[in-house]
mmCIF file of C-alpha atoms (C1' of nucleotides) in Angstrom:
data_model
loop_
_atom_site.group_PDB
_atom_site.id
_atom_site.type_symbol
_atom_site.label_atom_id
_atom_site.label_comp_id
_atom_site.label_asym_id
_atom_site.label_seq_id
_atom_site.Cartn_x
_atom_site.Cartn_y
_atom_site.Cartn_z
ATOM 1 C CA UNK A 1 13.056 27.149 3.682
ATOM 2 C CA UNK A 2 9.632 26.348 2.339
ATOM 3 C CA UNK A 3 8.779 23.004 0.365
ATOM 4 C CA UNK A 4 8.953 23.103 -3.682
ATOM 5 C CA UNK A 5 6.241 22.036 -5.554
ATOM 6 C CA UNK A 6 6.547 18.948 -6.820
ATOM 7 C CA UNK A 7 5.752 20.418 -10.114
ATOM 8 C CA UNK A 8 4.977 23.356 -12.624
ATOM 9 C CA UNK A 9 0.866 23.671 -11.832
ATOM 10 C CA UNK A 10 -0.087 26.304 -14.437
ATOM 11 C CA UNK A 11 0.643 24.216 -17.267
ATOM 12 C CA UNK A 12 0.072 21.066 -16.006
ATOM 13 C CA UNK A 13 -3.730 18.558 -17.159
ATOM 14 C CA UNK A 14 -5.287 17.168 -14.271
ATOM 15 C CA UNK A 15 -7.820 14.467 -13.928
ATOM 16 C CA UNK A 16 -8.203 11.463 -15.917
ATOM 17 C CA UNK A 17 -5.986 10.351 -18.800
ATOM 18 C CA UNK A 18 -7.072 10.409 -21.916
ATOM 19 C CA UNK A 19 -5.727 7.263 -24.782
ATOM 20 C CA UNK A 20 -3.487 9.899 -26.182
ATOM 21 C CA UNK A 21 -1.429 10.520 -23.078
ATOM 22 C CA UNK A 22 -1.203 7.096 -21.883
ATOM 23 C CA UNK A 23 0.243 6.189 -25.805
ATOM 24 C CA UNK A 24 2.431 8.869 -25.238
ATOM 25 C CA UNK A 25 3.827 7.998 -21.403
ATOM 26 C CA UNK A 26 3.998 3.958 -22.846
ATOM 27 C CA UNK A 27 6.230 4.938 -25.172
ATOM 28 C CA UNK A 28 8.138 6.987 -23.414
ATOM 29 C CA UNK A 29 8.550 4.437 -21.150
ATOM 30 C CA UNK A 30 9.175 1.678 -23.442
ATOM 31 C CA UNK A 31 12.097 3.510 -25.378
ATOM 32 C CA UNK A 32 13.535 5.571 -22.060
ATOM 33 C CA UNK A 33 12.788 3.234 -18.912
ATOM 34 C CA UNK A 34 11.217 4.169 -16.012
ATOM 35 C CA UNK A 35 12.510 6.881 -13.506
ATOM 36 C CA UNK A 36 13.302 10.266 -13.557
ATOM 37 C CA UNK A 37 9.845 10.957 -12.942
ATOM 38 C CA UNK A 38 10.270 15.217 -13.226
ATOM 39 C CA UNK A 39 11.636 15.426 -16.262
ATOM 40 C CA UNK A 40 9.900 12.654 -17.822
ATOM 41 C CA UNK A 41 6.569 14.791 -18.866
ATOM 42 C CA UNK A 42 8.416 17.428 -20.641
ATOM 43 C CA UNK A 43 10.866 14.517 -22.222
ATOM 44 C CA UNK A 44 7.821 12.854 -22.903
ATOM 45 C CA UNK A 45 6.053 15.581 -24.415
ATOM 46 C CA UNK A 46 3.130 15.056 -21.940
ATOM 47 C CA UNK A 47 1.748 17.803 -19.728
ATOM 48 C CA UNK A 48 1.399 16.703 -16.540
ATOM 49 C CA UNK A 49 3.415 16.248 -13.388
ATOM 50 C CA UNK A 50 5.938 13.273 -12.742
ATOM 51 C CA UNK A 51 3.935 12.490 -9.777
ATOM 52 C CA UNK A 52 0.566 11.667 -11.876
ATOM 53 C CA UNK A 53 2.442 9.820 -14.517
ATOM 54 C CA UNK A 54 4.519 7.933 -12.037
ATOM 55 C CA UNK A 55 1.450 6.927 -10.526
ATOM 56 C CA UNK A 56 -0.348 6.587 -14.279
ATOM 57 C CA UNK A 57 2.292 3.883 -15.011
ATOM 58 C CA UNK A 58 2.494 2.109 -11.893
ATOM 59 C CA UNK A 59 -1.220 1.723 -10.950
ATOM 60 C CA UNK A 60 -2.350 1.443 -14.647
ATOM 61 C CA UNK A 61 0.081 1.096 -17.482
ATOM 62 C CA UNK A 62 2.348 -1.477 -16.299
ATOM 63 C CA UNK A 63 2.747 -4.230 -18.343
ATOM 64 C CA UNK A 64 3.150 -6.953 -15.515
ATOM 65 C CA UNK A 65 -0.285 -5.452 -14.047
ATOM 66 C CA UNK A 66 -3.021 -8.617 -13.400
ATOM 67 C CA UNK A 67 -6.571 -6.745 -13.971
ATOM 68 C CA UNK A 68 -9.522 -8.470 -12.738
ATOM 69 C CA UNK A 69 -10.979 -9.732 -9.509
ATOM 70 C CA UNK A 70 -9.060 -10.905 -6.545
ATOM 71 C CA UNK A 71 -8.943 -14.423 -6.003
ATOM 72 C CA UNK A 72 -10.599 -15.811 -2.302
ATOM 73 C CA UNK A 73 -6.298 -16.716 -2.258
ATOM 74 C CA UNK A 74 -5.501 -12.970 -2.616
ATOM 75 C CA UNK A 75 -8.019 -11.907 -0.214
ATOM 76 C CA UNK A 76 -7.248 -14.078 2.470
ATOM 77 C CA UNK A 77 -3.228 -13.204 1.817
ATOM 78 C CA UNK A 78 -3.928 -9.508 1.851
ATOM 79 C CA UNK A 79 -5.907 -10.271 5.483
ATOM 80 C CA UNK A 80 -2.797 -12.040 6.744
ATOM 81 C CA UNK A 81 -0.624 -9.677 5.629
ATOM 82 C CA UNK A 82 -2.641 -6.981 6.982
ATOM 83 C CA UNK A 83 -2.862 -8.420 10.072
ATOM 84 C CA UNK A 84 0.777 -8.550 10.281
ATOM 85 C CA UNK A 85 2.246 -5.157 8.632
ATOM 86 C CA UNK A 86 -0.512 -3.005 8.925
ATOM 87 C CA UNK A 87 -1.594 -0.613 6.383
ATOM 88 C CA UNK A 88 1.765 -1.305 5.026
ATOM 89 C CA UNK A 89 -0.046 -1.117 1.248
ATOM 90 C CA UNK A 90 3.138 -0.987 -1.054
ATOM 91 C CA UNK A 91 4.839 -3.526 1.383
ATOM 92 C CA UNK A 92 1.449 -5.826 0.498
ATOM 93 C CA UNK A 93 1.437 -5.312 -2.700
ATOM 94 C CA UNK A 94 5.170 -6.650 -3.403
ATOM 95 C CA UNK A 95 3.520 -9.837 -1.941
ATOM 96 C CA UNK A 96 1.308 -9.952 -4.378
ATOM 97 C CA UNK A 97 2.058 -10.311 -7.816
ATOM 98 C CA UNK A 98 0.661 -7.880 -10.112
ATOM 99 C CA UNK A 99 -1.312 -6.307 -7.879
ATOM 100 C CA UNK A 100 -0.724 -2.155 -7.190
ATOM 101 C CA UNK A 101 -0.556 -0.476 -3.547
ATOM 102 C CA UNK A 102 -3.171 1.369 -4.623
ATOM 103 C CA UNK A 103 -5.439 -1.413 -6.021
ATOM 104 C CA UNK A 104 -4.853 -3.254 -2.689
ATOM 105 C CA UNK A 105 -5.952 -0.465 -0.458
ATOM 106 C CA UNK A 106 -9.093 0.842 -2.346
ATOM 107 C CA UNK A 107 -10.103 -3.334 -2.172
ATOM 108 C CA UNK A 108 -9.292 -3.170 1.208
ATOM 109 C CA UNK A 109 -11.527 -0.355 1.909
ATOM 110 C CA UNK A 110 -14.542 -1.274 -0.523
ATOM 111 C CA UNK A 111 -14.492 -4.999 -0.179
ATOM 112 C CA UNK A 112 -11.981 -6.722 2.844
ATOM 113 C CA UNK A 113 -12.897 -4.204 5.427
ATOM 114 C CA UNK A 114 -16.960 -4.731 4.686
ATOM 115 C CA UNK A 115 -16.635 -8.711 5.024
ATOM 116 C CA UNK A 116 -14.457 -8.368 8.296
ATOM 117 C CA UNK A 117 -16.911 -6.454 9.666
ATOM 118 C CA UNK A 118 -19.778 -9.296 8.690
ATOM 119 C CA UNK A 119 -17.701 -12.067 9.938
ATOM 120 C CA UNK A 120 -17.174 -9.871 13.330
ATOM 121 C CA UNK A 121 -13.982 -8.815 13.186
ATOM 122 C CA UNK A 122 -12.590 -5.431 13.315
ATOM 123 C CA UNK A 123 -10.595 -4.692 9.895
ATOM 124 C CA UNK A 124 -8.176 -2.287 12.525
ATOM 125 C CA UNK A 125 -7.329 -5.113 15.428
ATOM 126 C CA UNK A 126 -8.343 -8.299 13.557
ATOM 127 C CA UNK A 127 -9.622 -9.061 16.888
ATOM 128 C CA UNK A 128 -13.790 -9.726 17.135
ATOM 129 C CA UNK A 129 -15.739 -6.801 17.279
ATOM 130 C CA UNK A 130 -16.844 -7.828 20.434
ATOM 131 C CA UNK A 131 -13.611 -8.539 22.463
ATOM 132 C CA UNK A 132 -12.874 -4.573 21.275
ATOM 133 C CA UNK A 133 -14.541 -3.271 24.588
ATOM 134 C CA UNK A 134 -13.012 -5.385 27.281
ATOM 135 C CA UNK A 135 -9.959 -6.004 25.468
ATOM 136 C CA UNK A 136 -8.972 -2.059 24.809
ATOM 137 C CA UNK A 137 -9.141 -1.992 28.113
ATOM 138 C CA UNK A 138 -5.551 0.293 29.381
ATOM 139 C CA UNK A 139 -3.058 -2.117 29.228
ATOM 140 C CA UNK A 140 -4.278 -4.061 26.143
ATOM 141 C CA UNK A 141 -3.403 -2.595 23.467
ATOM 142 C CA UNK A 142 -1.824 -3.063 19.999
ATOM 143 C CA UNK A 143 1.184 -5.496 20.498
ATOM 144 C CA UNK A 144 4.405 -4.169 19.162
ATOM 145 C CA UNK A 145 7.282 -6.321 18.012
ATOM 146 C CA UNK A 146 11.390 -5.100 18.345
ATOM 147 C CA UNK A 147 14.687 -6.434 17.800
ATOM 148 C CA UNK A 148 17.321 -7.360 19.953
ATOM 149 C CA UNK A 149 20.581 -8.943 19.659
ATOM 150 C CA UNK A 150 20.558 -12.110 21.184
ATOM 151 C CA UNK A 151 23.783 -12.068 23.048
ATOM 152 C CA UNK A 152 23.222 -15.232 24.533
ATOM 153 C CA UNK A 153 23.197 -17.253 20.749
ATOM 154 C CA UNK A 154 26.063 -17.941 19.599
ATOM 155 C CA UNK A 155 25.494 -17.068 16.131
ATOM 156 C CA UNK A 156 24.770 -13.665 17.476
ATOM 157 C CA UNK A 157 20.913 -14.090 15.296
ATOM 158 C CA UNK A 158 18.847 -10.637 15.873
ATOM 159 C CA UNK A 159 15.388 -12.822 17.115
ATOM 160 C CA UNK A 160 12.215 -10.945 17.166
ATOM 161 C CA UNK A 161 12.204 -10.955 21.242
ATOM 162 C CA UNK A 162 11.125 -8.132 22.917
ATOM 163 C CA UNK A 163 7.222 -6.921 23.101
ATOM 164 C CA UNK A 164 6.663 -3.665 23.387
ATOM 165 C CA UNK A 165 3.976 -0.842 23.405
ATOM 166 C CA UNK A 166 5.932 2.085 21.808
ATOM 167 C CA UNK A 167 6.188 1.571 17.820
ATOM 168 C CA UNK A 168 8.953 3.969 18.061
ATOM 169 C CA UNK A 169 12.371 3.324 18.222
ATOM 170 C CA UNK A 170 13.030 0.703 15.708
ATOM 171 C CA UNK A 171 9.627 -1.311 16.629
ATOM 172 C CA UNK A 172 6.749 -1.685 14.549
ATOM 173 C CA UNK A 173 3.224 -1.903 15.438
ATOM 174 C CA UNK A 174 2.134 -5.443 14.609
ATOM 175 C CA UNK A 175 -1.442 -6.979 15.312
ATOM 176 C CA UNK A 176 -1.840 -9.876 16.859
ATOM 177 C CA UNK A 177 -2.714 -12.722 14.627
ATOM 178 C CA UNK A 178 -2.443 -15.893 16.847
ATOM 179 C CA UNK A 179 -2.048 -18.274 13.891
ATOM 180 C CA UNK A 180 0.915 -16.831 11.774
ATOM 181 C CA UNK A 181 3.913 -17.841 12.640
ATOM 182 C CA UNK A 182 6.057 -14.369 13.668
ATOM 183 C CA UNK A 183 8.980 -16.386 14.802
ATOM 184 C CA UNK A 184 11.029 -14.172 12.231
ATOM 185 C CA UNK A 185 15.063 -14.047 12.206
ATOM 186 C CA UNK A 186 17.099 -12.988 10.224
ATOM 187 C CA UNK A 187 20.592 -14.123 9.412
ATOM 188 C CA UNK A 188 24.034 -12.054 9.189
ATOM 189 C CA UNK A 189 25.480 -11.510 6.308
ATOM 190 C CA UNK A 190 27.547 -13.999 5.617
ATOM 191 C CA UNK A 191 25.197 -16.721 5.952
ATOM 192 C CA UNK A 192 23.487 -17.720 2.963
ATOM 193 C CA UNK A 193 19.752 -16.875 2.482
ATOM 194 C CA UNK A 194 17.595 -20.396 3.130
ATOM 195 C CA UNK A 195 16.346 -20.920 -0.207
ATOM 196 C CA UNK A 196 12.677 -20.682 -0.706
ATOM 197 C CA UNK A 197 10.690 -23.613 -1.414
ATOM 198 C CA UNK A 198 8.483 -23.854 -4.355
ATOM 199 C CA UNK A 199 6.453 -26.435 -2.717
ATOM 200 C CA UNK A 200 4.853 -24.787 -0.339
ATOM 201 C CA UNK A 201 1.099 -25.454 0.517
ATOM 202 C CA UNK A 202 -0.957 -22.198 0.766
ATOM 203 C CA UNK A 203 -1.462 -22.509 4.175
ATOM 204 C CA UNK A 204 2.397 -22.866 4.808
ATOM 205 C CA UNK A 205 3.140 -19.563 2.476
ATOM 206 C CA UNK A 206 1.318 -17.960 5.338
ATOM 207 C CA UNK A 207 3.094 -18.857 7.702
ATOM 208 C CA UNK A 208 0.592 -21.568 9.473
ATOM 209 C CA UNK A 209 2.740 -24.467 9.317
ATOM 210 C CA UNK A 210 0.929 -25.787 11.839
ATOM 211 C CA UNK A 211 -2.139 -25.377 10.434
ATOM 212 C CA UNK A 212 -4.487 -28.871 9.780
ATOM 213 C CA UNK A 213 -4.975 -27.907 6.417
ATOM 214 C CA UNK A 214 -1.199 -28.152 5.992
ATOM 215 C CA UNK A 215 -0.629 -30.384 2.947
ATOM 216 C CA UNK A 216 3.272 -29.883 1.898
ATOM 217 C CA UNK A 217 5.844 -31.814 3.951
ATOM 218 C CA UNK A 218 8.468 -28.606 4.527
ATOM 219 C CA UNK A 219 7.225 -27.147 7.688
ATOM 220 C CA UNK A 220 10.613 -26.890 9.645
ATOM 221 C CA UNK A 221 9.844 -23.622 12.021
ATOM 222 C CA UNK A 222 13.798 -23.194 12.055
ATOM 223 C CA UNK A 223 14.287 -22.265 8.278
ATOM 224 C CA UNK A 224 10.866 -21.103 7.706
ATOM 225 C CA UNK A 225 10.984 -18.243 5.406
ATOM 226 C CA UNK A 226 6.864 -16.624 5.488
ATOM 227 C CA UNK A 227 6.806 -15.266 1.830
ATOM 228 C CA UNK A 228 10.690 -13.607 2.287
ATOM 229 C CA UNK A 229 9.015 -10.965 5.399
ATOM 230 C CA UNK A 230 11.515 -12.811 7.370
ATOM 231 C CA UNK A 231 13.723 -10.493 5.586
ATOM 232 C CA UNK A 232 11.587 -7.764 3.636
ATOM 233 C CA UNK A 233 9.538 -6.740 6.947
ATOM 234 C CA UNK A 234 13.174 -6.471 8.597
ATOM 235 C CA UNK A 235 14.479 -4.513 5.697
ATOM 236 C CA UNK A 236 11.337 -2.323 6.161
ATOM 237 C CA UNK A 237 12.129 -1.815 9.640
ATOM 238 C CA UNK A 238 15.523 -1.087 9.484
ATOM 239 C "C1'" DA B 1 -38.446 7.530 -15.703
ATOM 240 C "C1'" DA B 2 -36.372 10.540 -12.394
ATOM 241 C "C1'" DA B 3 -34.134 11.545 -8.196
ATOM 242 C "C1'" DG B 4 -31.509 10.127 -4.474
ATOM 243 C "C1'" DT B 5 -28.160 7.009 -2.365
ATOM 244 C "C1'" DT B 6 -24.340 3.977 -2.229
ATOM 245 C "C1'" DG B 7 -20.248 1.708 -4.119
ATOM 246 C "C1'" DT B 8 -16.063 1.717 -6.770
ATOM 247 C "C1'" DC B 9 -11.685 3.154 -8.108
ATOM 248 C "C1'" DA B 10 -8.493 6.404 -10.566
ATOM 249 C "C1'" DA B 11 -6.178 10.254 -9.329
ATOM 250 C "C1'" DC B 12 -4.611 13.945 -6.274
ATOM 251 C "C1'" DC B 13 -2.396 15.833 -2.100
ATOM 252 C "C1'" DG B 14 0.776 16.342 1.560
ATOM 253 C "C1'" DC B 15 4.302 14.452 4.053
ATOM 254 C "C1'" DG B 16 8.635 12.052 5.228
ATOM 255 C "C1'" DA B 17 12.665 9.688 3.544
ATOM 256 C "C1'" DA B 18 16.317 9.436 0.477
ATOM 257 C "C1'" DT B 19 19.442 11.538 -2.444
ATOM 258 C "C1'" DC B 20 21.888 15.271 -4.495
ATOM 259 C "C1'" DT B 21 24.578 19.637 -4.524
ATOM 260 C "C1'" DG C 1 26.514 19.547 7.480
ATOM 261 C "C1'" DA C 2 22.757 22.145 5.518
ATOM 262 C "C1'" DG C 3 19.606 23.090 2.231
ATOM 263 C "C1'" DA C 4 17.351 21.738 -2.094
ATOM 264 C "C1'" DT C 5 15.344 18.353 -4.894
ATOM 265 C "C1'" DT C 6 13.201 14.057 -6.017
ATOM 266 C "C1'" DC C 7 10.806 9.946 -4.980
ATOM 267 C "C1'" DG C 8 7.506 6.966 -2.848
ATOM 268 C "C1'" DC C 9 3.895 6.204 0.386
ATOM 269 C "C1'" DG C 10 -0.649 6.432 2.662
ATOM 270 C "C1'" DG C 11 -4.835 9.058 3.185
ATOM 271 C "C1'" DT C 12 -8.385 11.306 0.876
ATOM 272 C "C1'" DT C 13 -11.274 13.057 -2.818
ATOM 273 C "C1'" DG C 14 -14.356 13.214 -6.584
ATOM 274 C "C1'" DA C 15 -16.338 11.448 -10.853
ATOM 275 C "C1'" DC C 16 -18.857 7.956 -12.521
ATOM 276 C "C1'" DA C 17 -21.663 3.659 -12.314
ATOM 277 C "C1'" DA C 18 -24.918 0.829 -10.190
ATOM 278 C "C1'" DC C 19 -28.588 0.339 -7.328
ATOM 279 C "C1'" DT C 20 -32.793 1.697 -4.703
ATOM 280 C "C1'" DT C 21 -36.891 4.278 -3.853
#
DNA sequence: AAAGTTGTCAACCGCGAATCT
DNA sequence: GAGATTCGCGGTTGACAACTT
């Protein structure tokens, strides 16, 4: 059948914006709301393709957008997270407040991955550089985390049980990261979400509740919620 | 000062998933 | 149910800036 294009390409600017354009898709925006994405240029009297101003507004324009440097707190969440989801950008960047997919992964690539690398770790594994030999050895590989029922509770919980190679099949590759705490569940329906403390210490927001820095007084394993992926990464992997 | 190299990041591309007809 | 359309994601590119020689 053959793939459309996403767009009209003979009439269409490419490259970067220019004030004008960026006035024009704010305001747009503004009056309109977002979405809608293909019609939006020729609504908006712009010409260019819903794709580039989709991606104008949500890596650039957005109001809730927090320019500037990352924080050492940022970085070190974005490693965690990385650790755990992978080059999951868009699912790390809902973890981070006003921070873009896109603005995560080109830091990734220009800043995170460079200081893994001088600390000895490798930015892919999170494993030291020098355990990469011995430890890609046949069987060791990347450890990958299903879902099962757990027949035997009596709640029926799905637990994050079985360990397996193959990401397919409802599994998701997932590095090992010894120190977060990947106990996940997740709860039918009909039981109410555990509430989300406020009070949380950094160290417990990333899951390290056992961690020696630990300096907030929640750290029940049982309810432990590690920044809502209890649910989000199981959304994602359903 | 000029040329070459490296780093940064906005933007593009292609694909798969989701949704619509 | 099948095909068409739209959206969103991750990988990659390229222009520009900063740095080095």
């Amino acid at each position: 059948m053959g793939r459309s294009p996403c767009c009209e390409k003979a009439h269409t600017n490419k490259g970067a914006w220019t004030k004008e354009e960026d006035d024009r898709l704010i305001a747009y925006i503004r009056a309109h709301g977002e979405g809608c994405w293909r019609s939006l240029p020729k609504s908006a009297g712009l010409l260019r393709c819903g794709k580039s101003c989709r991606l104008r507004w949500i890596n650039y324009l957005r109001p809730d957008l927090k320019r500037g440097n990352f924080t050492p707190q940022e970085d070190e969440l974005i490693i965690k997270l990385h650790s755990l989801l992978g080059n999951k950008w868009s699912l790390i960047a809902g973890r981070l407040a006003g921070r873009t997919d896109n603005e995560i992964k080109n830091y990734w690539n220009t800043h995170i991955r460079r200081k893994l690398l001088s600390r000895g770790i490798d930015p892919a594994t999170h494993r030291p550089l020098n355990q990469e030999q011995s430890e890609l050895a046949p069987a060791a590989t990347t450890t990958t985390i299903s879902f099962k029922q757990d027949e035997d509770h009596e709640d029926n919980k799905t637990v994050f049980g079985e360990i397996n190679k193959d990401s397919k099949g409802g599994s998701i590759s997932i590095e090992r990261c010894p120190d977060l705490n990947l106990e996940l569940t997740i709860s039918p329906p009909h039981q109410p979400m555990i509430k989300k403390s406020s009070s949380l210490c950094f160290d417990c927001s990333l899951g390290l509740q056992n961690s020696k820095d630990c300096t907030c007084e929640i750290n029940t394993a049982a309810g432990y919620d590690f920044m809502d992926l209890k649910t989000s990464v199981l959304d994602y992997r359903s």
